[in-house]
Amino acid sequence: MKFGVNSLIWTAGFDAGHLSLLPQVKKMGFDGIEIARFDFAGFPAAAIREALDENGLECTFCSALTGSMSMVSEEASVRREARDFLRRGIETAGELGAKVFMGPFCAPVGQLFGRRRTEDEWKRAVEGLQSLGDALEASDVTLTLEPLNRFETYFLNTAADGARLCDDVAHPKIGVAFDTFHGNIEEKNLGGAIRALGRHLRHVHACENDRGVPGSGHVEWREVGAALRETGYDGWVVIESFGSNIPEIAAAACIWRDLAPSSEAIAADGVKFLRKQLADS
Ligand code: LER
Ligand code: MN
């Protein structure tokens, strides 16, 4: 397993101005940083890749469908916009040297219609994701689809549905990202969810139940560690939390209070805990 930290702890739009964070991330004991971007135009991927190399860090890449962008809309033009966005994200991940591009990539975060998903929407997700296969091969990137809790999406809420979607898409570079914050809300137990994902599990967001310091809440880390080891998971485990003092992030993630003494504590104390807990127990 490799350990990373998501840049949303510090900023809503990681760019060349944030490279001074990298030595700190390395010193805290991370193998890499997960860079989050919600637009890709003008993103200095080559300069960031060079700085990562200089600091002995790797990276993963993260984004989300937002606004009205959707892979499952009945409007072909809306689906096209979402596909183009994801293609640009995949290419950007490739330019960064990231092997994983993760996020909620079927329906936009926060879009709820007051009903459950339909079979037609599922089919459109499958076809849309399949159409990204050539871009994933060309950039040597794996797309990992993140189920979110019911308050953030109606489309993909559980690990079991994530696994079924991957079975239907049937592309070797498309898998599931499991986030323990969402799993803590939606799954019967986290270990069972991880075991049910099996080979489809390609990325992990290690988050406490309140998005505070991993290890400070009631997520069953012992169970998570046991399941990850049992399934032979050897991918990234990334701490994801959100800076409460960054207005656009606080608003998007509904962070209305401080979750820890500092952002650094979530990262630095979290990685110490996770390295021990997930490797040893
Ligand atoms: C993104 O990784 C995530 O977990 C979401 O809750 C963001 O809305
Ligand atoms: Mn997440």
PDB file of N, CA, C and O in Angstrom, residues 79 90 153 187 200 207 216 243:
ATOM      1  N   ARG A  79     -24.220  14.477 -21.960  1.00  0.00           N
ATOM      2  CA  ARG A  79     -23.321  13.308 -21.823  1.00  0.00           C
ATOM      3  C   ARG A  79     -21.987  13.580 -22.529  1.00  0.00           C
ATOM      4  O   ARG A  79     -20.931  13.237 -22.024  1.00  0.00           O
ATOM      5  N   ILE A  90      -8.374  12.540 -17.848  1.00  0.00           N
ATOM      6  CA  ILE A  90      -7.521  11.353 -18.032  1.00  0.00           C
ATOM      7  C   ILE A  90      -6.182  11.771 -18.656  1.00  0.00           C
ATOM      8  O   ILE A  90      -5.107  11.356 -18.208  1.00  0.00           O
ATOM      9  N   THR A 153     -25.357  11.899  -3.835  1.00  0.00           N
ATOM     10  CA  THR A 153     -25.748  11.377  -5.144  1.00  0.00           C
ATOM     11  C   THR A 153     -26.829  10.321  -4.975  1.00  0.00           C
ATOM     12  O   THR A 153     -26.901   9.665  -3.931  1.00  0.00           O
ATOM     13  N   GLU A 187     -22.712   1.361   4.140  1.00  0.00           N
ATOM     14  CA  GLU A 187     -22.449  -0.086   4.165  1.00  0.00           C
ATOM     15  C   GLU A 187     -22.848  -0.695   5.507  1.00  0.00           C
ATOM     16  O   GLU A 187     -22.788  -0.025   6.534  1.00  0.00           O
ATOM     17  N   HIS A 200     -12.068  -5.356  -8.034  1.00  0.00           N
ATOM     18  CA  HIS A 200     -12.519  -4.050  -8.546  1.00  0.00           C
ATOM     19  C   HIS A 200     -12.034  -2.883  -7.680  1.00  0.00           C
ATOM     20  O   HIS A 200     -12.134  -1.743  -8.086  1.00  0.00           O
ATOM     21  N   CYS A 207     -10.915   8.038   5.422  1.00  0.00           N
ATOM     22  CA  CYS A 207     -11.486   9.225   6.057  1.00  0.00           C
ATOM     23  C   CYS A 207     -12.175   8.802   7.343  1.00  0.00           C
ATOM     24  O   CYS A 207     -12.855   7.779   7.381  1.00  0.00           O
ATOM     25  N   SER A 216      -9.357   9.042  15.033  1.00  0.00           N
ATOM     26  CA  SER A 216      -9.924   9.814  16.149  1.00  0.00           C
ATOM     27  C   SER A 216     -11.431   9.601  16.296  1.00  0.00           C
ATOM     28  O   SER A 216     -12.041  10.160  17.204  1.00  0.00           O
ATOM     29  N   GLY A 243     -10.384  21.609   3.786  1.00  0.00           N
ATOM     30  CA  GLY A 243     -10.038  22.783   4.570  1.00  0.00           C
ATOM     31  C   GLY A 243     -11.294  23.562   4.956  1.00  0.00           C
ATOM     32  O   GLY A 243     -12.018  24.042   4.092  1.00  0.00           O
TER      33      GLY A 243
END
